[in-house]
CSV table of C-alpha atoms in Angstrom, one decimal:
chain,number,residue,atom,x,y,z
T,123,UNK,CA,28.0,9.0,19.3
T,124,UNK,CA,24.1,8.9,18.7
T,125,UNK,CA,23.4,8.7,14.7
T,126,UNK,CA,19.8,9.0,13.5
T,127,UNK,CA,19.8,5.5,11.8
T,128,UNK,CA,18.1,2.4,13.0
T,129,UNK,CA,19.4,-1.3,12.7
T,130,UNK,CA,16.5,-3.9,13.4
T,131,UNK,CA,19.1,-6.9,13.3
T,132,UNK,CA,17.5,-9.5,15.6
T,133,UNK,CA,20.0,-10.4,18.6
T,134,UNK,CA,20.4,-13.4,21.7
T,135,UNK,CA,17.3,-15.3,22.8
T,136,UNK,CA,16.1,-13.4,26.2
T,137,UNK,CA,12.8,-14.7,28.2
T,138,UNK,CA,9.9,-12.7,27.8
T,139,UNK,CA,8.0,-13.4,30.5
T,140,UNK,CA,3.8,-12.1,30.7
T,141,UNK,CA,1.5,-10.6,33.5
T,142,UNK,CA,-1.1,-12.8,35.0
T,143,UNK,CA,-3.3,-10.6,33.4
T,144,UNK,CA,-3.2,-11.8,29.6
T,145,UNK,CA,-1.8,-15.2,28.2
T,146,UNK,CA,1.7,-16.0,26.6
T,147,UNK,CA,0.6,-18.4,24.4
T,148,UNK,CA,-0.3,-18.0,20.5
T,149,UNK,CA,-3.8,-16.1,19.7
T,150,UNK,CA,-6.7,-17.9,17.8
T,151,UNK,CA,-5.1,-19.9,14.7
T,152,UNK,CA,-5.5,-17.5,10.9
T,153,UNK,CA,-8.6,-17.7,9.7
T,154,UNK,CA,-7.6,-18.2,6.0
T,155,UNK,CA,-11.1,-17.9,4.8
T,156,UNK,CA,-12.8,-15.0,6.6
T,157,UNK,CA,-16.8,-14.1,6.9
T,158,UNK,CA,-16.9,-10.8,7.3
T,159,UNK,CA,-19.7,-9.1,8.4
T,160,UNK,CA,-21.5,-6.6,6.0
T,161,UNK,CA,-20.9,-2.8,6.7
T,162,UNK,CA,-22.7,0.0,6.1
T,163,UNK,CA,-21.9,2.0,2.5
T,164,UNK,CA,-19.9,-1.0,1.4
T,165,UNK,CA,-16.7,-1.4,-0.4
T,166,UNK,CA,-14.7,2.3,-1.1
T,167,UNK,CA,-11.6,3.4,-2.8
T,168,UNK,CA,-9.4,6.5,-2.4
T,169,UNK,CA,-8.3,9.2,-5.1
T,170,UNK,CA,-5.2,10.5,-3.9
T,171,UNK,CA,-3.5,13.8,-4.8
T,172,UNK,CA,0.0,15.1,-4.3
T,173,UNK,CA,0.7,17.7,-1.2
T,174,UNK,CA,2.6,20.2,-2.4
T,175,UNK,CA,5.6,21.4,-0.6
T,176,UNK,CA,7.0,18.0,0.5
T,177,UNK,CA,9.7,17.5,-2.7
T,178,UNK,CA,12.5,15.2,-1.9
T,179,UNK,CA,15.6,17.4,-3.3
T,180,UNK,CA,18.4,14.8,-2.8
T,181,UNK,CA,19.9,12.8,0.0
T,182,UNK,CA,22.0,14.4,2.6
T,183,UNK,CA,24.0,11.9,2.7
T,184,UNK,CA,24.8,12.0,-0.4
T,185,UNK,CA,25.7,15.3,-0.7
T,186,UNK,CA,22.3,16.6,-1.6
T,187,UNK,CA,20.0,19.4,-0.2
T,188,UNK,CA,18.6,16.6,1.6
T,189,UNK,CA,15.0,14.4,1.4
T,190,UNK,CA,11.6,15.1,2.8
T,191,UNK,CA,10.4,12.1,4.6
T,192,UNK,CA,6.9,12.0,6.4
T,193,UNK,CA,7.5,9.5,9.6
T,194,UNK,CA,4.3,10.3,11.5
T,195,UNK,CA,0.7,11.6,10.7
T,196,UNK,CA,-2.0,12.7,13.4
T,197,UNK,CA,-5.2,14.3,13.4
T,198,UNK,CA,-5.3,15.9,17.3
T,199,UNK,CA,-8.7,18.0,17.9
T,200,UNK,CA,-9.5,18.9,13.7
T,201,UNK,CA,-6.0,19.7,13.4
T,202,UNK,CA,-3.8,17.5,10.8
T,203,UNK,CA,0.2,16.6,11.7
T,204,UNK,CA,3.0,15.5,10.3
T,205,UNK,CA,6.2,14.7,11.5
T,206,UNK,CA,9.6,13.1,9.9
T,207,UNK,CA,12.9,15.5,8.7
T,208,UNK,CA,13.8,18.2,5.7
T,209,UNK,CA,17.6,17.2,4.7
T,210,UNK,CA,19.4,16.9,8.5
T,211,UNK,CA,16.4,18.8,10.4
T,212,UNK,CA,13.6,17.1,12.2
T,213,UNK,CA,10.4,18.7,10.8
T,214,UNK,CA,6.9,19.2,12.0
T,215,UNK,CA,3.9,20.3,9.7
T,216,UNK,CA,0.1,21.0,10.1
T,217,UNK,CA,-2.8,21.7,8.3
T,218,UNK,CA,-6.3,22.7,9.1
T,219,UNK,CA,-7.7,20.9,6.1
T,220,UNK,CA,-5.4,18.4,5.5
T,221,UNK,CA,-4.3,20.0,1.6
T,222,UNK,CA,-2.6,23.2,2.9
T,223,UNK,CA,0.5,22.4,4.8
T,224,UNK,CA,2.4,24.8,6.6
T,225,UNK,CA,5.9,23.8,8.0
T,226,UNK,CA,6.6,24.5,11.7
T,227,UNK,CA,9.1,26.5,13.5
T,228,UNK,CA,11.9,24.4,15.1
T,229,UNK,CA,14.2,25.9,17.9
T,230,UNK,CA,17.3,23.6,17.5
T,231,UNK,CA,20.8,23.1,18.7
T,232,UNK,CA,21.5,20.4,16.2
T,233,UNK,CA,25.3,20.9,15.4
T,234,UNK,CA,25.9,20.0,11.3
T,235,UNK,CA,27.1,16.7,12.0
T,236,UNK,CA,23.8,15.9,13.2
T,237,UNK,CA,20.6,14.4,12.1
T,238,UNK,CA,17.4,14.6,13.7
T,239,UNK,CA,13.8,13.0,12.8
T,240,UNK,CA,10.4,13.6,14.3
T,241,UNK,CA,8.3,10.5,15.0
T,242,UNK,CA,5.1,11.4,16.7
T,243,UNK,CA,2.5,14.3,18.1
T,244,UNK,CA,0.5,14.0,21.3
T,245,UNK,CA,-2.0,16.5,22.9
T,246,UNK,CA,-1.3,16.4,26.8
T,247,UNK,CA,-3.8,19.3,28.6
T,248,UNK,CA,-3.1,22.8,26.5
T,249,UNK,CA,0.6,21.5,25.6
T,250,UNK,CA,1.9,19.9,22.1
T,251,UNK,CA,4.7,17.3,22.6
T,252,UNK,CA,6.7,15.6,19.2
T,253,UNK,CA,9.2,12.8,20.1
T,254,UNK,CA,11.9,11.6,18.0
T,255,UNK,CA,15.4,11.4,17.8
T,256,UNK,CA,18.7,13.1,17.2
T,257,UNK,CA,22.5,11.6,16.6
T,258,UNK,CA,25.5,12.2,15.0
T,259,UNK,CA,26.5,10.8,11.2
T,260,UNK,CA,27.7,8.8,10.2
T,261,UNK,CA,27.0,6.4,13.3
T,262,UNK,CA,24.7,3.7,14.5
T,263,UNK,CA,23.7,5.1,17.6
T,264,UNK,CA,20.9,7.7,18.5
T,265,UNK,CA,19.6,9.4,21.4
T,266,UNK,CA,16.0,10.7,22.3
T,267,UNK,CA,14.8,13.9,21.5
T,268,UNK,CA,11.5,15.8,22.7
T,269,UNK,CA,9.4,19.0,21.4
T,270,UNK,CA,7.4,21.3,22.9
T,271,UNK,CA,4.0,23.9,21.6
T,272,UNK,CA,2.0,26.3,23.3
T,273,UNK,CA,0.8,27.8,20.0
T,274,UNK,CA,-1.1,24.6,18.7
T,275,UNK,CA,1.7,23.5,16.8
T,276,UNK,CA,2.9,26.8,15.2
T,277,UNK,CA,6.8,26.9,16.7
T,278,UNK,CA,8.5,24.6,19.1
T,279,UNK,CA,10.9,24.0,21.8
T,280,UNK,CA,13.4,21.5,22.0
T,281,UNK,CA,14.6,19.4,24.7
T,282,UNK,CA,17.3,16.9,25.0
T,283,UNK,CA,17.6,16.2,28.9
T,284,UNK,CA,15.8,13.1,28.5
T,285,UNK,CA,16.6,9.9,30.6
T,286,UNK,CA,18.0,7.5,27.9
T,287,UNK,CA,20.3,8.1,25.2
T,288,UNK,CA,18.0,5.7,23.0
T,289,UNK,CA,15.2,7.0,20.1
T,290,UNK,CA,11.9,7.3,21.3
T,291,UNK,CA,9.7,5.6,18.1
T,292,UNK,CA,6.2,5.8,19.2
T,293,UNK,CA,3.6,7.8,21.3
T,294,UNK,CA,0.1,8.1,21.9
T,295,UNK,CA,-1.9,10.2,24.3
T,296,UNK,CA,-3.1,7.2,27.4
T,297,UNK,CA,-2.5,7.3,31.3
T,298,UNK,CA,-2.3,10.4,32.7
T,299,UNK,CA,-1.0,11.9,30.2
T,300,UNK,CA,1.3,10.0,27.4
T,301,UNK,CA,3.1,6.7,26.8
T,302,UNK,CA,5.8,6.3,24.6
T,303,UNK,CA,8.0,3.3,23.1
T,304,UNK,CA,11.9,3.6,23.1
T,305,UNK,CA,14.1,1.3,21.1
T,306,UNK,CA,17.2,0.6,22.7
T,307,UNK,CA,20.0,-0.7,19.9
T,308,UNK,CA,23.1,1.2,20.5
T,309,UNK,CA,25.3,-0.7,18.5
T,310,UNK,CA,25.3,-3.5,20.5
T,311,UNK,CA,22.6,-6.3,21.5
T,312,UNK,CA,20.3,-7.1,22.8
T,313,UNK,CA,17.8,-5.1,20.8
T,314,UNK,CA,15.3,-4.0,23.8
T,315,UNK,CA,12.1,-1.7,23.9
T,316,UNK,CA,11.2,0.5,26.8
T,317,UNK,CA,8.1,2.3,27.9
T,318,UNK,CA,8.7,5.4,29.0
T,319,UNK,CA,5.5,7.7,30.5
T,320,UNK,CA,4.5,11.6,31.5
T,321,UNK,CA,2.4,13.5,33.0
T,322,UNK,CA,3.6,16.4,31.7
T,323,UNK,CA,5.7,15.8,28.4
T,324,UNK,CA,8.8,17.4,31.0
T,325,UNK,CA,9.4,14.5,33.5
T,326,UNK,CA,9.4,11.0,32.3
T,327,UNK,CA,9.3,7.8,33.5
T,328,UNK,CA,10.8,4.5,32.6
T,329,UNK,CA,9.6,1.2,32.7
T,330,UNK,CA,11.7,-2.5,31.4
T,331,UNK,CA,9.1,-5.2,30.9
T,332,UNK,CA,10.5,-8.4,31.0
T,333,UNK,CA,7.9,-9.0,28.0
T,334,UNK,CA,9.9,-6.4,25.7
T,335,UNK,CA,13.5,-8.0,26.3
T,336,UNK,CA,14.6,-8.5,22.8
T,337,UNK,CA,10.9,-7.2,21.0
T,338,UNK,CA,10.7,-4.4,18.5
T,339,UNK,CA,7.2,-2.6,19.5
T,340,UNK,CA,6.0,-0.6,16.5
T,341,UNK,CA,3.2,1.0,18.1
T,342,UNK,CA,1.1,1.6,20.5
T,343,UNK,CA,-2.7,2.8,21.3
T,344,UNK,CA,-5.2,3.8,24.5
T,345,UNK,CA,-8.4,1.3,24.4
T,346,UNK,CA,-10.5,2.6,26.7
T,347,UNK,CA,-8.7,2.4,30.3
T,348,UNK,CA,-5.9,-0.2,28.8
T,349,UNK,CA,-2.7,0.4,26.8
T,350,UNK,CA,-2.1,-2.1,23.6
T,351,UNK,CA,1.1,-2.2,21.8
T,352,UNK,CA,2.0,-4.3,18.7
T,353,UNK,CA,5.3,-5.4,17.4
T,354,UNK,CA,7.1,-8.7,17.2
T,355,UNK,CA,9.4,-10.7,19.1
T,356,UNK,CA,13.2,-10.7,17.4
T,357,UNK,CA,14.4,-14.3,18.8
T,358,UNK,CA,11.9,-16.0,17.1
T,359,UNK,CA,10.9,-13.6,14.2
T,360,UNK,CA,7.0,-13.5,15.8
T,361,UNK,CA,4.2,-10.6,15.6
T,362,UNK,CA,3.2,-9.6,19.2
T,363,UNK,CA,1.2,-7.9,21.2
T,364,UNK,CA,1.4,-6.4,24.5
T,365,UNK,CA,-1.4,-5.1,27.1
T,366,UNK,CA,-0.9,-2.8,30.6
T,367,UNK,CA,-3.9,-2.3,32.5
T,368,UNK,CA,-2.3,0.0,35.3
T,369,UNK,CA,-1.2,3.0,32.8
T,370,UNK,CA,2.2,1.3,31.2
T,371,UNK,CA,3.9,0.4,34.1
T,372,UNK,CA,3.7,-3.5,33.6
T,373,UNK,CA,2.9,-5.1,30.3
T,374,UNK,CA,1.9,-8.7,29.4
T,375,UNK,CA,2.8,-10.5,26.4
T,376,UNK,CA,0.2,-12.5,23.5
T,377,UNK,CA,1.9,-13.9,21.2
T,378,UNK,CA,-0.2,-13.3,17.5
T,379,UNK,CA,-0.6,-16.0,15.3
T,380,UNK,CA,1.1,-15.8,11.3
T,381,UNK,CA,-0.6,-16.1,8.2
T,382,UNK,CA,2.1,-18.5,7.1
T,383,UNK,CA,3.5,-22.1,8.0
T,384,UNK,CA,6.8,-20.5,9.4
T,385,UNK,CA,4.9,-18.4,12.1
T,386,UNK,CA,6.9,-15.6,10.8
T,387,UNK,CA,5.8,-11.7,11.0
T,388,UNK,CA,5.3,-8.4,12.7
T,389,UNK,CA,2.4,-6.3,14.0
T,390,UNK,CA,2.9,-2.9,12.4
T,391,UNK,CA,0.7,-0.7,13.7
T,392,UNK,CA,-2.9,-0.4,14.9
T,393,UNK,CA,-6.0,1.4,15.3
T,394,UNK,CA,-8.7,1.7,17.9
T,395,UNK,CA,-12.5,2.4,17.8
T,396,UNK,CA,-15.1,2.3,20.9
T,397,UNK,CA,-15.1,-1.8,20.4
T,398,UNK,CA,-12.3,-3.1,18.6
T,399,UNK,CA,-8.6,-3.0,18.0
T,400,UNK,CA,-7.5,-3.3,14.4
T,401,UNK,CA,-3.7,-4.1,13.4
T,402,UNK,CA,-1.8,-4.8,10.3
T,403,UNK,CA,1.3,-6.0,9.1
T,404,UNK,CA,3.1,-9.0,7.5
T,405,UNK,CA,3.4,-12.9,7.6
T,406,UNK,CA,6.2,-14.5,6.0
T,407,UNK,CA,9.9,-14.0,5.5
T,408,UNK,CA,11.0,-10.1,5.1
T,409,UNK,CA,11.9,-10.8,1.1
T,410,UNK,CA,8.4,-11.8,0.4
T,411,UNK,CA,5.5,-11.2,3.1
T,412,UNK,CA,1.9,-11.3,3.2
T,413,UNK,CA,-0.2,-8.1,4.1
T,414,UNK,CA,-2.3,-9.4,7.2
T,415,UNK,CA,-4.6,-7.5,9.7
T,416,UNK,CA,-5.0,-9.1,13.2
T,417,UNK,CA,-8.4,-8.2,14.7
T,418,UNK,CA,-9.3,-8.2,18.4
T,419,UNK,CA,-11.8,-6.8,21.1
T,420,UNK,CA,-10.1,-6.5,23.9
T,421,UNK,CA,-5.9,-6.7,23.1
T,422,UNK,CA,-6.0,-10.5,24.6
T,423,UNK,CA,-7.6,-12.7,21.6
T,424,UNK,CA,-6.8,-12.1,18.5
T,425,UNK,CA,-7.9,-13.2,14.7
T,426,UNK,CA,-5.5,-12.8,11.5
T,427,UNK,CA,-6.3,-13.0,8.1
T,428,UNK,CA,-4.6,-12.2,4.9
T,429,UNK,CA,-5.4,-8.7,3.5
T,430,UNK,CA,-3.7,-10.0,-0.1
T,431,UNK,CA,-1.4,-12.6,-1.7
T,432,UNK,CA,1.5,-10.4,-1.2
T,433,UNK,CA,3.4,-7.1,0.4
T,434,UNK,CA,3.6,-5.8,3.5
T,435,UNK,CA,1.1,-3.6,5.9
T,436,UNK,CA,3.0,-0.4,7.8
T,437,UNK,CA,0.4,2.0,8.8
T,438,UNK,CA,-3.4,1.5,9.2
T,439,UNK,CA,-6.2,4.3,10.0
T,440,UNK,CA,-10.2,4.3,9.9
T,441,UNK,CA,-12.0,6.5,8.0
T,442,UNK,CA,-15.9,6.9,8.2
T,443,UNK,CA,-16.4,4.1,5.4
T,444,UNK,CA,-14.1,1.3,7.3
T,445,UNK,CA,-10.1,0.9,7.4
T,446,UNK,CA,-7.1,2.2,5.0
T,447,UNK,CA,-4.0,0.2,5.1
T,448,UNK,CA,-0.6,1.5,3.6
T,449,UNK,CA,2.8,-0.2,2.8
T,450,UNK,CA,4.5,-1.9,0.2
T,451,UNK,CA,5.6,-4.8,-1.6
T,452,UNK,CA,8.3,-5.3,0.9
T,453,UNK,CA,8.8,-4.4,4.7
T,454,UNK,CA,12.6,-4.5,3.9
T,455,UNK,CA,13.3,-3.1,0.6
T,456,UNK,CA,12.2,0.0,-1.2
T,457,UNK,CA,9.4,-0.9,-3.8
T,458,UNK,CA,6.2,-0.2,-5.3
T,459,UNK,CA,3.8,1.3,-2.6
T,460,UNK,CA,0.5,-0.5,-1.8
T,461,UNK,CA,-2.7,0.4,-0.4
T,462,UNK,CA,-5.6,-1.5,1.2
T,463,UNK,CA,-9.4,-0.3,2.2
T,464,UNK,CA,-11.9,-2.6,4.1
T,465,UNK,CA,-15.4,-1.7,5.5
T,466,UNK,CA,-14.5,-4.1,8.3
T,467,UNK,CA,-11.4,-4.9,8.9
T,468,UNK,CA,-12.0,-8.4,7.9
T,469,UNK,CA,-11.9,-8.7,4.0
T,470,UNK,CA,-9.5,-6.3,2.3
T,471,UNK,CA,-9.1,-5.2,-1.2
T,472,UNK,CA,-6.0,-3.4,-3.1
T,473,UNK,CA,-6.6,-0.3,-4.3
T,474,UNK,CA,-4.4,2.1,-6.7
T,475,UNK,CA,-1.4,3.8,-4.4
T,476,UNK,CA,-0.8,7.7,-5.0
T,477,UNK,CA,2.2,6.8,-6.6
T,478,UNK,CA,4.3,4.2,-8.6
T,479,UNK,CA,8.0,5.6,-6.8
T,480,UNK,CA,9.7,3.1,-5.2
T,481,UNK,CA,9.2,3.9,-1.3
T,482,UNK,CA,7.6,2.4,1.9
T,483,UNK,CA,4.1,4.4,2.6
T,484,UNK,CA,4.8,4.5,6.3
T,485,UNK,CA,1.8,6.7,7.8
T,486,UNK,CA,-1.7,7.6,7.7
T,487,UNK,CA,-4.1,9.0,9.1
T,488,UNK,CA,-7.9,9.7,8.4
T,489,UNK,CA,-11.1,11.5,9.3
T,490,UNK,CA,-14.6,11.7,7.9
T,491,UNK,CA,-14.0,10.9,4.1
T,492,UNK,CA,-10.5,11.6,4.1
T,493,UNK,CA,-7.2,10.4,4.5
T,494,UNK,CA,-3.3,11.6,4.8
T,495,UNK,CA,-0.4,9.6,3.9
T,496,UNK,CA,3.4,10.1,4.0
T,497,UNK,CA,6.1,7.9,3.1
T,498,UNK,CA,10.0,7.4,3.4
T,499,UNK,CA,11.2,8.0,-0.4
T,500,UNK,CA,13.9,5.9,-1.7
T,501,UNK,CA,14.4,7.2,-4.9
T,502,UNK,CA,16.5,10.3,-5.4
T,503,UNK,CA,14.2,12.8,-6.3
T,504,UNK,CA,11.1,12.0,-5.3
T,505,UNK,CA,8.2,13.7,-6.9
T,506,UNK,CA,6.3,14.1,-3.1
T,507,UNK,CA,6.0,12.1,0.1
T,508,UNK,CA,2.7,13.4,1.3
T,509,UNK,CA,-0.8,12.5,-0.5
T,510,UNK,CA,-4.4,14.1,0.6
T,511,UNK,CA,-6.6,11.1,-0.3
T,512,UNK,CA,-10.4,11.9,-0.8
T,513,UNK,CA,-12.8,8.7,-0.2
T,514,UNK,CA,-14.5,7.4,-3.2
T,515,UNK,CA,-17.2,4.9,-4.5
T,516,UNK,CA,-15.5,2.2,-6.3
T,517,UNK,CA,-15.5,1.6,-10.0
């Protein structure tokens, strides 16, 4: 039965074969020593504050009323959303401001043996859809799960009739309407991703790229007409990215050059502006990574540098002022959180997290001098896992 876990275990070597369209081989070698170009305002920092509302009581599964964890954050036409689960439930919340949260309405069938967690938010035409996934526990399966909202966001449907019995991790609004990225570990190997796209958020559409065969993809973005995703490939332990020029129905491979000797890493997540794609993540082996941030203008050629001399990169947004990174001192392990800014994505500097709780900062999101952060709490309780950041002048 489906469980609402997730093993990343790497499994058999597979071929991961490319389109003609982009090349298979490694991106432009690290650029250790990076000239960034100057940006306008400068260097900035962000004063965080705690969201109220978003307590972490206990874990479920230990007996507890169950945590608050924030999976997903969004800003979709001036309206803030977060995604992730309250104890057992998957749970959605907006905000018109970003500090006032209110929690959505959830029509559910989830039986108490269950678990569900909400990943991701997409605007297609005058419809809300939320993916994520649902599953029984204890277990190390999962199955896909989608939401519906014709009241921008206030209550939503559920739907479970989807076409693989896998957990859909990632979505963004592209093609005609949205693509998503569906891991497929069900207990046994190999550890796949699928693309999976809709016009509508009812129908869907699946797609195999020989590219994915044995790849975790983290994330995924529109750049102008084309599709990017970033992840890593699990034979060898390598960051990757992925491009599809013809709305995610084929995908070619590029591999991303590491920070370190071992060509170890992963491509978290990523961000897109009018001219450049921006992604972070980590060199290095899992028990002690480098924060790096992979630059590129058109998903193809890439440039890495290090963002610090240690942790690990999860989520990455821009703000008016440049680029926020979030993570923590390990990808693997629950540990102090971390936080990055950068007026151009090409020289970083650490700044002072919301918190010192042991957790991995997972997403954010930001507008015009503002950000929003969530994170998957490890401690039992947690004071909060959401933060309204406010952008600042440094010290």
């Amino acid at each position: 039965m489906p469980s609402a876990s997730v093993a990343t275990s790497a499994s058999a070597s597979a071929s991961a074969s490319a389109s003609s369209t982009p090349t298979s081989s490694p991106s432009v070698e690290p650029s250790l020593d990076p000239s960034p170009t100057a940006a306008a305002g400068g260097s900035f920092e962000v004063a965080w504050e705690e969201v109220p509302g978003f307590e972490h009581p206990g874990r479920s599964d230990e007996g507890g009323e169950g945590g608050v964890a924030v999976h997903g954050i969004s800003l979709i036409e001036g309206r803030w959303f977060a995604t992730g689960s309250a104890g057992r439930d998957a749970a959605i919340w907006t905000s018109s401001d970003g500090t006032a949260w209110t929690r959505a309405t959830i029509a559910t069938i989830r039986a108490a043996d269950e678990a569900m967690r909400a990943e991701g938010v997409v605007v297609i035409g005058d419809v809300l859809v939320a993916v994520g996934s649902w599953g029984a526990v204890p277990s190390d399966q999962f199955a896909w799960v989608t939401w519906r909202s014709t009241d921008s966001g206030s209550s939503w449907e559920e739907d479970r009739n989807s076409a693989l019995p896998f957990g859909l991790r990632a979505i963004t609004a592209g093609g005609p309407g949205a693509v998503g990225v569906v891991w497929t570990y069900a207990g046994t190997l190999p550890f796949d991703s699928v693309i999976v796209t809709t016009d509508d958020g009812v129908e869907w559409s699946e797609h195999r790229p020989s590219s994915m065969r044995v790849a975790e993809v983290k994330a995924v973005a529109a750049f102008g007409d084309r599709l990017v995703a970033v992840g890593r490939q699990l034979d060898e332990g390598t960051p990757a990215a992925w491009i599809s020029d013809d709305d995610g129905a084929t995908w070619g491979m590029v591999l991303l050059a590491s920070a370190t000797e071992d060509g170890m890493g992963v491509a978290s997540d990523l961000v897109v502006s009018d001219t450049e794609i921006v992604a972070v993540g980590e060199s290095g082996a899992a028990a002690s990574p480098i924060p790096v941030a992979w630059r590129s203008t058109d998903g193809e050629t890439w440039t890495v540098a290090p963002m610090g001399e240690a942790g690990s990169a999860i989520g990455v947004t821009a703000v008016d002022r440049g680029f926020v990174a979030v993570g923590g001192a390990t990808s693997n392990e629950p540990a102090p959180p971390m936080v990055w800014t950068s007026p151009d994505a090409s020289s970083w500097t650490e700044t002072s997290p919301p918190t010192e709780t042991s957790l991995w900062i997972e997403a954010v999101a930001g507008s015009v001098g503002e950000v929003n952060a969530g994170a998957l709490c490890a401690d039992d309780p947690c004071a909060t896992t959401l933060w309204h950041g406010v952008i600042t002048e440094p010290d």
